[in-house]
Amino acid sequence: MKLDRLIAGYEAMGRQAAHLAIAARRVRVDGVCVTDGHHPVDRFTLVELDDSVVQASERALYLMLHKPVGILSATKDDLHPTVIDLIDDPDKHTLHIAGRLDRSTSGLVLLTNDGRWSKRLMAAEEKVPKVYLVQTLDPVVPDAVEAFARGFYFHTEDITTLPAELVLLGANQARLTLHEGRYHQVKRMFHRVGNRVISLHRESIGSLVLPADLPPGAWRALSPQEVLAAAGGG
Ligand code: URA
C-alpha cells in the first residue's frame, strides 16, 4: 500500500488532508519524516502523524529450522508434532512455511510471517535452487545423471521437471539440486530411474545453508542480511 492511502484512511482524513499532512512534514515512517505520498508501506511499517500512531508495526519474523525426521511441515495437526511445536516465540502462531518437507525428510525449513518474502522465494519463475542429500536403496545408475538433467514428465501435473543436477557421492548417495518444488519431487524422480529414496535431507535453499551447528529440532532467526540475500525484505 502507498503512504497517502494509509493516512487518508486514518480517522477518515481523506486524500486531500492526507496529502497536505504529508507535504507539511507531519508524517513519519519508521521514525523518519517522509514527504512522498507514494512511499510504500506494509503491516511491518510504523507510521505516525504528529504524536499519533497511525499504524503500529507488526514484528516481521524470518526463521530457519533444522527439521528432524518425524515432524510434520504444517502449522497445526491433531496427530503429529509440527515444526511450529519446535519454535519458542510468542508470535509463532503468525508463521507459515516457505517450502514444506515430507515428514520423513529432514533439513532446512524456512518460516516467516511475511507473505511477500515467502512468495518471492518460492515463485516458480525465481527458480531458487534447493539442494538435497539423498540416500537410495539401490546403487544409483550412472544414466540417472543425464535423466535428471533432461527432466521427467509428471502426468498428474502435466509438466516436465526442470533440469536438475545430480552428483553421485557414493554408490547409494547423491546430492541433487532442484530449481522447483513439486510434491514428493525427489522421491518421484528416483522412482523413475527404478530406485527408492531411503533418506532425504535438505541442505540449502538459495543462499541459505543449514549451518552445521544447528542440530535437528533447533531454529534461529535469519539475520537481516540473510533475509535480503534470500529474497529481499518486506
Ligand atoms: N522431495 C521429496 O520427495 N520430499 C521432500 O520432502 C522434498 C522434496
PDB file of C-alpha atoms and ligand atoms in Angstrom:
ATOM      1  CA  MET A   1       0.000   0.000   0.000  1.00  0.00           C
ATOM      2  CA  LYS A   2       1.039   3.634  -0.525  1.00  0.00           C
ATOM      3  CA  LEU A   3       1.574   6.009   2.392  1.00  0.00           C
ATOM      4  CA  ASP A   4      -1.053   8.555   1.242  1.00  0.00           C
ATOM      5  CA  ARG A   5      -3.776   5.875   1.192  1.00  0.00           C
ATOM      6  CA  LEU A   6      -2.960   4.731   4.684  1.00  0.00           C
ATOM      7  CA  ILE A   7      -3.024   8.304   6.025  1.00  0.00           C
ATOM      8  CA  ALA A   8      -6.255   9.098   4.131  1.00  0.00           C
ATOM      9  CA  GLY A   9      -7.955   6.192   5.912  1.00  0.00           C
ATOM     10  CA  TYR A  10      -6.784   7.299   9.335  1.00  0.00           C
ATOM     11  CA  GLU A  11      -9.763   8.758  11.186  1.00  0.00           C
ATOM     12  CA  ALA A  12     -11.386   9.279   7.759  1.00  0.00           C
ATOM     13  CA  MET A  13      -8.996  12.142   6.919  1.00  0.00           C
ATOM     14  CA  GLY A  14      -9.489  11.802   3.192  1.00  0.00           C
ATOM     15  CA  ARG A  15      -6.948  12.070   0.385  1.00  0.00           C
ATOM     16  CA  GLN A  16      -6.598  15.831   0.267  1.00  0.00           C
ATOM     17  CA  ALA A  17      -5.959  16.236   4.008  1.00  0.00           C
ATOM     18  CA  ALA A  18      -3.547  13.298   3.822  1.00  0.00           C
ATOM     19  CA  HIS A  19      -1.528  14.948   1.027  1.00  0.00           C
ATOM     20  CA  LEU A  20      -1.399  18.220   2.949  1.00  0.00           C
ATOM     21  CA  ALA A  21      -0.245  16.484   6.149  1.00  0.00           C
ATOM     22  CA  ILE A  22       2.472  14.591   4.244  1.00  0.00           C
ATOM     23  CA  ALA A  23       3.636  17.754   2.455  1.00  0.00           C
ATOM     24  CA  ALA A  24       3.690  19.631   5.780  1.00  0.00           C
ATOM     25  CA  ARG A  25       6.228  17.056   7.064  1.00  0.00           C
ATOM     26  CA  ARG A  26       3.850  15.826   9.758  1.00  0.00           C
ATOM     27  CA  VAL A  27       4.189  12.127   8.813  1.00  0.00           C
ATOM     28  CA  ARG A  28       6.967   9.800   9.943  1.00  0.00           C
ATOM     29  CA  VAL A  29       7.650   6.298   8.599  1.00  0.00           C
ATOM     30  CA  ASP A  30       9.697   4.092  10.908  1.00  0.00           C
ATOM     31  CA  GLY A  31      10.702   7.266  12.739  1.00  0.00           C
ATOM     32  CA  VAL A  32      11.804   9.213   9.647  1.00  0.00           C
ATOM     33  CA  CYS A  33       9.878  12.119   8.073  1.00  0.00           C
ATOM     34  CA  VAL A  34       8.577  11.146   4.593  1.00  0.00           C
ATOM     35  CA  THR A  35       7.162  13.672   2.108  1.00  0.00           C
ATOM     36  CA  ASP A  36       6.460  11.264  -0.756  1.00  0.00           C
ATOM     37  CA  GLY A  37       2.839  10.089  -0.678  1.00  0.00           C
ATOM     38  CA  HIS A  38       3.730   7.114  -2.878  1.00  0.00           C
ATOM     39  CA  HIS A  39       6.172   5.762  -0.329  1.00  0.00           C
ATOM     40  CA  PRO A  40       5.357   2.014   0.049  1.00  0.00           C
ATOM     41  CA  VAL A  41       4.198   0.788   3.458  1.00  0.00           C
ATOM     42  CA  ASP A  42       3.021  -2.599   4.722  1.00  0.00           C
ATOM     43  CA  ARG A  43       1.919  -4.084   8.040  1.00  0.00           C
ATOM     44  CA  PHE A  44       5.528  -4.163   9.234  1.00  0.00           C
ATOM     45  CA  THR A  45       5.871  -0.359   8.888  1.00  0.00           C
ATOM     46  CA  LEU A  46       5.396   2.051  11.799  1.00  0.00           C
ATOM     47  CA  VAL A  47       3.521   5.146  10.588  1.00  0.00           C
ATOM     48  CA  GLU A  48       2.987   8.235  12.743  1.00  0.00           C
ATOM     49  CA  LEU A  49       1.151  11.508  12.233  1.00  0.00           C
ATOM     50  CA  ASP A  50       2.262  14.235  14.627  1.00  0.00           C
ATOM     51  CA  ASP A  51       2.147  12.466  18.015  1.00  0.00           C
ATOM     52  CA  SER A  52      -0.352   9.775  16.992  1.00  0.00           C
ATOM     53  CA  VAL A  53       0.401   6.250  15.824  1.00  0.00           C
ATOM     54  CA  VAL A  54      -1.480   5.700  12.554  1.00  0.00           C
ATOM     55  CA  GLN A  55      -0.242   2.124  12.299  1.00  0.00           C
ATOM     56  CA  ALA A  56       1.870   0.177  14.801  1.00  0.00           C
ATOM     57  CA  SER A  57       4.390  -2.059  13.055  1.00  0.00           C
ATOM     58  CA  GLU A  58       3.934  -5.801  13.309  1.00  0.00           C
ATOM     59  CA  ARG A  59       7.002  -7.835  14.106  1.00  0.00           C
ATOM     60  CA  ALA A  60       8.347  -9.472  10.943  1.00  0.00           C
ATOM     61  CA  LEU A  61       9.721 -12.953  11.601  1.00  0.00           C
ATOM     62  CA  TYR A  62      12.149 -14.876   9.394  1.00  0.00           C
ATOM     63  CA  LEU A  63      13.401 -18.172  10.851  1.00  0.00           C
ATOM     64  CA  MET A  64      15.371 -21.204   9.765  1.00  0.00           C
ATOM     65  CA  LEU A  65      14.713 -24.563  11.390  1.00  0.00           C
ATOM     66  CA  HIS A  66      16.507 -27.901  11.248  1.00  0.00           C
ATOM     67  CA  LYS A  67      13.515 -30.186  10.808  1.00  0.00           C
ATOM     68  CA  PRO A  68      14.075 -33.642  12.236  1.00  0.00           C
ATOM     69  CA  VAL A  69      12.558 -36.765  10.659  1.00  0.00           C
ATOM     70  CA  GLY A  70       9.058 -37.433  12.058  1.00  0.00           C
ATOM     71  CA  ILE A  71       7.993 -33.792  12.406  1.00  0.00           C
ATOM     72  CA  LEU A  72       5.243 -32.504  10.152  1.00  0.00           C
ATOM     73  CA  SER A  73       5.745 -29.452   7.889  1.00  0.00           C
ATOM     74  CA  ALA A  74       2.417 -27.950   8.944  1.00  0.00           C
ATOM     75  CA  THR A  75       1.295 -25.236  11.315  1.00  0.00           C
ATOM     76  CA  LYS A  76      -1.327 -27.393  13.024  1.00  0.00           C
ATOM     77  CA  ASP A  77      -2.036 -31.117  13.249  1.00  0.00           C
ATOM     78  CA  ASP A  78      -4.065 -33.235  15.639  1.00  0.00           C
ATOM     79  CA  LEU A  79      -1.929 -36.369  15.288  1.00  0.00           C
ATOM     80  CA  HIS A  80       1.695 -35.430  14.787  1.00  0.00           C
ATOM     81  CA  PRO A  81       4.060 -32.798  16.215  1.00  0.00           C
ATOM     82  CA  THR A  82       4.624 -29.926  13.770  1.00  0.00           C
ATOM     83  CA  VAL A  83       7.525 -27.581  13.052  1.00  0.00           C
ATOM     84  CA  ILE A  84       5.632 -24.862  14.958  1.00  0.00           C
ATOM     85  CA  ASP A  85       5.758 -27.010  18.111  1.00  0.00           C
ATOM     86  CA  LEU A  86       9.561 -26.756  17.959  1.00  0.00           C
ATOM     87  CA  ILE A  87       9.566 -22.955  17.956  1.00  0.00           C
ATOM     88  CA  ASP A  88       9.621 -20.930  21.089  1.00  0.00           C
ATOM     89  CA  ASP A  89       8.467 -17.435  20.161  1.00  0.00           C
ATOM     90  CA  PRO A  90       5.389 -15.530  21.374  1.00  0.00           C
ATOM     91  CA  ASP A  91       4.394 -14.730  17.763  1.00  0.00           C
ATOM     92  CA  LYS A  92       4.915 -18.241  16.389  1.00  0.00           C
ATOM     93  CA  HIS A  93       1.192 -18.564  15.582  1.00  0.00           C
ATOM     94  CA  THR A  94       1.697 -15.922  12.811  1.00  0.00           C
ATOM     95  CA  LEU A  95       4.244 -18.093  10.936  1.00  0.00           C
ATOM     96  CA  HIS A  96       3.800 -20.017   7.726  1.00  0.00           C
ATOM     97  CA  ILE A  97       6.212 -22.392   5.993  1.00  0.00           C
ATOM     98  CA  ALA A  98       8.157 -21.395   2.888  1.00  0.00           C
ATOM     99  CA  GLY A  99       8.626 -24.776   1.193  1.00  0.00           C
ATOM    100  CA  ARG A 100       7.455 -27.884   3.038  1.00  0.00           C
ATOM    101  CA  LEU A 101       9.322 -31.139   3.551  1.00  0.00           C
ATOM    102  CA  ASP A 102       7.799 -34.601   3.872  1.00  0.00           C
ATOM    103  CA  ARG A 103       7.506 -35.982   7.402  1.00  0.00           C
ATOM    104  CA  SER A 104      10.281 -38.472   6.612  1.00  0.00           C
ATOM    105  CA  THR A 105      12.614 -35.726   5.277  1.00  0.00           C
ATOM    106  CA  SER A 106      14.998 -33.754   7.485  1.00  0.00           C
ATOM    107  CA  GLY A 107      16.803 -30.471   6.956  1.00  0.00           C
ATOM    108  CA  LEU A 108      16.306 -26.803   6.231  1.00  0.00           C
ATOM    109  CA  VAL A 109      12.820 -25.333   6.615  1.00  0.00           C
ATOM    110  CA  LEU A 110      12.130 -21.591   6.438  1.00  0.00           C
ATOM    111  CA  LEU A 111       9.293 -19.958   8.357  1.00  0.00           C
ATOM    112  CA  THR A 112       8.053 -16.392   8.165  1.00  0.00           C
ATOM    113  CA  ASN A 113       5.012 -14.193   8.671  1.00  0.00           C
ATOM    114  CA  ASP A 114       5.979 -12.080   5.635  1.00  0.00           C
ATOM    115  CA  GLY A 115       3.909 -13.452   2.773  1.00  0.00           C
ATOM    116  CA  ARG A 116       5.587 -11.268   0.171  1.00  0.00           C
ATOM    117  CA  TRP A 117       9.010 -12.603   1.129  1.00  0.00           C
ATOM    118  CA  SER A 118       7.992 -16.275   1.042  1.00  0.00           C
ATOM    119  CA  LYS A 119       6.116 -15.763  -2.225  1.00  0.00           C
ATOM    120  CA  ARG A 120       9.206 -14.286  -3.884  1.00  0.00           C
ATOM    121  CA  LEU A 121      11.408 -17.059  -2.512  1.00  0.00           C
ATOM    122  CA  MET A 122       9.077 -19.811  -3.705  1.00  0.00           C
ATOM    123  CA  ALA A 123       7.950 -18.211  -7.002  1.00  0.00           C
ATOM    124  CA  ALA A 124       8.387 -20.706  -9.837  1.00  0.00           C
ATOM    125  CA  GLU A 125       9.989 -18.074 -12.070  1.00  0.00           C
ATOM    126  CA  GLU A 126      12.704 -17.367  -9.490  1.00  0.00           C
ATOM    127  CA  LYS A 127      13.960 -20.981  -9.844  1.00  0.00           C
ATOM    128  CA  VAL A 128      15.633 -20.771  -6.427  1.00  0.00           C
ATOM    129  CA  PRO A 129      17.925 -23.822  -6.106  1.00  0.00           C
ATOM    130  CA  LYS A 130      17.151 -26.340  -3.350  1.00  0.00           C
ATOM    131  CA  VAL A 131      19.882 -28.823  -2.533  1.00  0.00           C
ATOM    132  CA  TYR A 132      19.140 -32.300  -1.152  1.00  0.00           C
ATOM    133  CA  LEU A 133      21.336 -35.094   0.150  1.00  0.00           C
ATOM    134  CA  VAL A 134      19.816 -38.403  -0.905  1.00  0.00           C
ATOM    135  CA  GLN A 135      20.415 -41.997   0.238  1.00  0.00           C
ATOM    136  CA  THR A 136      18.962 -44.649  -2.017  1.00  0.00           C
ATOM    137  CA  LEU A 137      18.032 -48.294  -1.535  1.00  0.00           C
ATOM    138  CA  ASP A 138      19.869 -49.459  -4.654  1.00  0.00           C
ATOM    139  CA  PRO A 139      23.022 -48.083  -6.284  1.00  0.00           C
ATOM    140  CA  VAL A 140      22.274 -45.032  -8.431  1.00  0.00           C
ATOM    141  CA  VAL A 141      22.695 -45.937 -12.103  1.00  0.00           C
ATOM    142  CA  PRO A 142      25.122 -43.626 -13.944  1.00  0.00           C
ATOM    143  CA  ASP A 143      22.424 -42.895 -16.561  1.00  0.00           C
ATOM    144  CA  ALA A 144      20.413 -41.182 -13.814  1.00  0.00           C
ATOM    145  CA  VAL A 145      22.585 -38.060 -14.070  1.00  0.00           C
ATOM    146  CA  GLU A 146      21.531 -37.463 -17.665  1.00  0.00           C
ATOM    147  CA  ALA A 147      17.910 -38.445 -16.990  1.00  0.00           C
ATOM    148  CA  PHE A 148      17.638 -35.927 -14.120  1.00  0.00           C
ATOM    149  CA  ALA A 149      19.209 -33.236 -16.336  1.00  0.00           C
ATOM    150  CA  ARG A 150      16.709 -33.976 -19.137  1.00  0.00           C
ATOM    151  CA  GLY A 151      13.704 -33.910 -16.795  1.00  0.00           C
ATOM    152  CA  PHE A 152      10.774 -36.275 -16.205  1.00  0.00           C
ATOM    153  CA  TYR A 153       7.227 -35.884 -17.381  1.00  0.00           C
ATOM    154  CA  PHE A 154       4.831 -35.827 -14.392  1.00  0.00           C
ATOM    155  CA  HIS A 155       1.429 -36.890 -15.604  1.00  0.00           C
ATOM    156  CA  THR A 156      -0.516 -35.585 -12.572  1.00  0.00           C
ATOM    157  CA  GLU A 157       0.695 -32.010 -13.044  1.00  0.00           C
ATOM    158  CA  ASP A 158       1.204 -32.305 -16.827  1.00  0.00           C
ATOM    159  CA  ILE A 159       4.691 -30.817 -16.575  1.00  0.00           C
ATOM    160  CA  THR A 160       8.237 -31.844 -17.332  1.00  0.00           C
ATOM    161  CA  THR A 161      10.594 -31.262 -14.427  1.00  0.00           C
ATOM    162  CA  LEU A 162      13.245 -28.587 -14.903  1.00  0.00           C
ATOM    163  CA  PRO A 163      16.829 -29.721 -15.500  1.00  0.00           C
ATOM    164  CA  ALA A 164      18.172 -30.963 -12.160  1.00  0.00           C
ATOM    165  CA  GLU A 165      21.793 -31.536 -11.225  1.00  0.00           C
ATOM    166  CA  LEU A 166      22.572 -34.945  -9.767  1.00  0.00           C
ATOM    167  CA  VAL A 167      26.058 -35.517  -8.373  1.00  0.00           C
ATOM    168  CA  LEU A 168      26.955 -39.061  -7.305  1.00  0.00           C
ATOM    169  CA  LEU A 169      28.749 -39.114  -3.951  1.00  0.00           C
ATOM    170  CA  GLY A 170      28.869 -42.872  -3.489  1.00  0.00           C
ATOM    171  CA  ALA A 171      27.098 -45.958  -4.828  1.00  0.00           C
ATOM    172  CA  ASN A 172      23.908 -45.178  -2.864  1.00  0.00           C
ATOM    173  CA  GLN A 173      24.356 -41.480  -2.120  1.00  0.00           C
ATOM    174  CA  ALA A 174      23.889 -38.370  -4.235  1.00  0.00           C
ATOM    175  CA  ARG A 175      23.467 -34.629  -3.988  1.00  0.00           C
ATOM    176  CA  LEU A 176      20.560 -33.281  -6.012  1.00  0.00           C
ATOM    177  CA  THR A 177      19.850 -29.646  -6.893  1.00  0.00           C
ATOM    178  CA  LEU A 178      16.281 -28.798  -7.930  1.00  0.00           C
ATOM    179  CA  HIS A 179      15.026 -25.452  -9.204  1.00  0.00           C
ATOM    180  CA  GLU A 180      11.385 -26.043  -8.326  1.00  0.00           C
ATOM    181  CA  GLY A 181       9.440 -27.837  -5.625  1.00  0.00           C
ATOM    182  CA  ARG A 182       6.861 -30.357  -6.808  1.00  0.00           C
ATOM    183  CA  TYR A 183       5.001 -32.728  -4.483  1.00  0.00           C
ATOM    184  CA  HIS A 184       7.346 -35.586  -3.389  1.00  0.00           C
ATOM    185  CA  GLN A 185       9.569 -34.499  -6.266  1.00  0.00           C
ATOM    186  CA  VAL A 186      12.827 -36.132  -5.229  1.00  0.00           C
ATOM    187  CA  LYS A 187      11.169 -39.453  -4.389  1.00  0.00           C
ATOM    188  CA  ARG A 188       9.220 -39.470  -7.639  1.00  0.00           C
ATOM    189  CA  MET A 189      12.333 -38.696  -9.706  1.00  0.00           C
ATOM    190  CA  PHE A 190      14.302 -41.562  -8.172  1.00  0.00           C
ATOM    191  CA  HIS A 191      11.336 -43.849  -8.666  1.00  0.00           C
ATOM    192  CA  ARG A 192      11.574 -43.060 -12.386  1.00  0.00           C
ATOM    193  CA  VAL A 193      15.099 -44.454 -12.527  1.00  0.00           C
ATOM    194  CA  GLY A 194      13.987 -47.608 -10.736  1.00  0.00           C
ATOM    195  CA  ASN A 195      15.303 -46.661  -7.314  1.00  0.00           C
ATOM    196  CA  ARG A 196      13.912 -45.723  -3.901  1.00  0.00           C
ATOM    197  CA  VAL A 197      14.861 -42.879  -1.575  1.00  0.00           C
ATOM    198  CA  ILE A 198      15.501 -44.193   1.924  1.00  0.00           C
ATOM    199  CA  SER A 199      16.738 -40.936   3.442  1.00  0.00           C
ATOM    200  CA  LEU A 200      16.350 -37.338   2.313  1.00  0.00           C
ATOM    201  CA  HIS A 201      17.854 -34.192   3.821  1.00  0.00           C
ATOM    202  CA  ARG A 202      17.594 -30.589   2.552  1.00  0.00           C
ATOM    203  CA  GLU A 203      20.898 -28.773   2.881  1.00  0.00           C
ATOM    204  CA  SER A 204      20.046 -25.371   1.419  1.00  0.00           C
ATOM    205  CA  ILE A 205      17.508 -23.074  -0.216  1.00  0.00           C
ATOM    206  CA  GLY A 206      19.132 -20.439  -2.428  1.00  0.00           C
ATOM    207  CA  SER A 207      21.788 -18.641  -0.406  1.00  0.00           C
ATOM    208  CA  LEU A 208      20.535 -20.073   2.910  1.00  0.00           C
ATOM    209  CA  VAL A 209      22.531 -23.092   4.031  1.00  0.00           C
ATOM    210  CA  LEU A 210      21.637 -25.182   7.077  1.00  0.00           C
ATOM    211  CA  PRO A 211      24.522 -24.456   9.482  1.00  0.00           C
ATOM    212  CA  ALA A 212      26.475 -27.411  10.892  1.00  0.00           C
ATOM    213  CA  ASP A 213      25.965 -26.033  14.421  1.00  0.00           C
ATOM    214  CA  LEU A 214      22.143 -26.044  14.177  1.00  0.00           C
ATOM    215  CA  PRO A 215      21.162 -29.510  15.465  1.00  0.00           C
ATOM    216  CA  PRO A 216      17.935 -31.311  14.497  1.00  0.00           C
ATOM    217  CA  GLY A 217      14.977 -29.614  16.206  1.00  0.00           C
ATOM    218  CA  ALA A 218      16.804 -26.290  16.675  1.00  0.00           C
ATOM    219  CA  TRP A 219      15.955 -22.995  14.981  1.00  0.00           C
ATOM    220  CA  ARG A 220      17.307 -19.471  14.766  1.00  0.00           C
ATOM    221  CA  ALA A 221      16.265 -16.106  13.367  1.00  0.00           C
ATOM    222  CA  LEU A 222      17.713 -15.129   9.996  1.00  0.00           C
ATOM    223  CA  SER A 223      19.934 -12.065  10.031  1.00  0.00           C
ATOM    224  CA  PRO A 224      18.705  -9.006   8.063  1.00  0.00           C
ATOM    225  CA  GLN A 225      21.467  -9.759   5.539  1.00  0.00           C
ATOM    226  CA  GLU A 226      20.231 -13.340   5.110  1.00  0.00           C
ATOM    227  CA  VAL A 227      16.655 -12.135   4.638  1.00  0.00           C
ATOM    228  CA  LEU A 228      17.726  -9.690   1.928  1.00  0.00           C
ATOM    229  CA  ALA A 229      20.074 -12.121   0.189  1.00  0.00           C
ATOM    230  CA  ALA A 230      17.395 -14.840   0.055  1.00  0.00           C
ATOM    231  CA  ALA A 231      14.540 -12.804  -1.397  1.00  0.00           C
ATOM    232  CA  GLY A 232      14.771  -9.156  -0.419  1.00  0.00           C
ATOM    233  CA  GLY A 233      12.994  -7.688   2.606  1.00  0.00           C
ATOM    234  CA  GLY A 234       9.298  -6.960   3.288  1.00  0.00           C
TER     235      GLY A 234
HETATM  236  N1  URA B   1      11.119 -34.094  -2.461  1.00  0.00           N
HETATM  237  C1  URA B   1      10.551 -35.113  -1.753  1.00  0.00           C
HETATM  238  O1  URA B   1      10.261 -36.172  -2.292  1.00  0.00           O
HETATM  239  N2  URA B   1      10.320 -34.911  -0.449  1.00  0.00           N
HETATM  240  C2  URA B   1      10.636 -33.772   0.217  1.00  0.00           C
HETATM  241  O2  URA B   1      10.418 -33.658   1.436  1.00  0.00           O
HETATM  242  C3  URA B   1      11.242 -32.729  -0.527  1.00  0.00           C
HETATM  243  C4  URA B   1      11.467 -32.914  -1.863  1.00  0.00           C
END
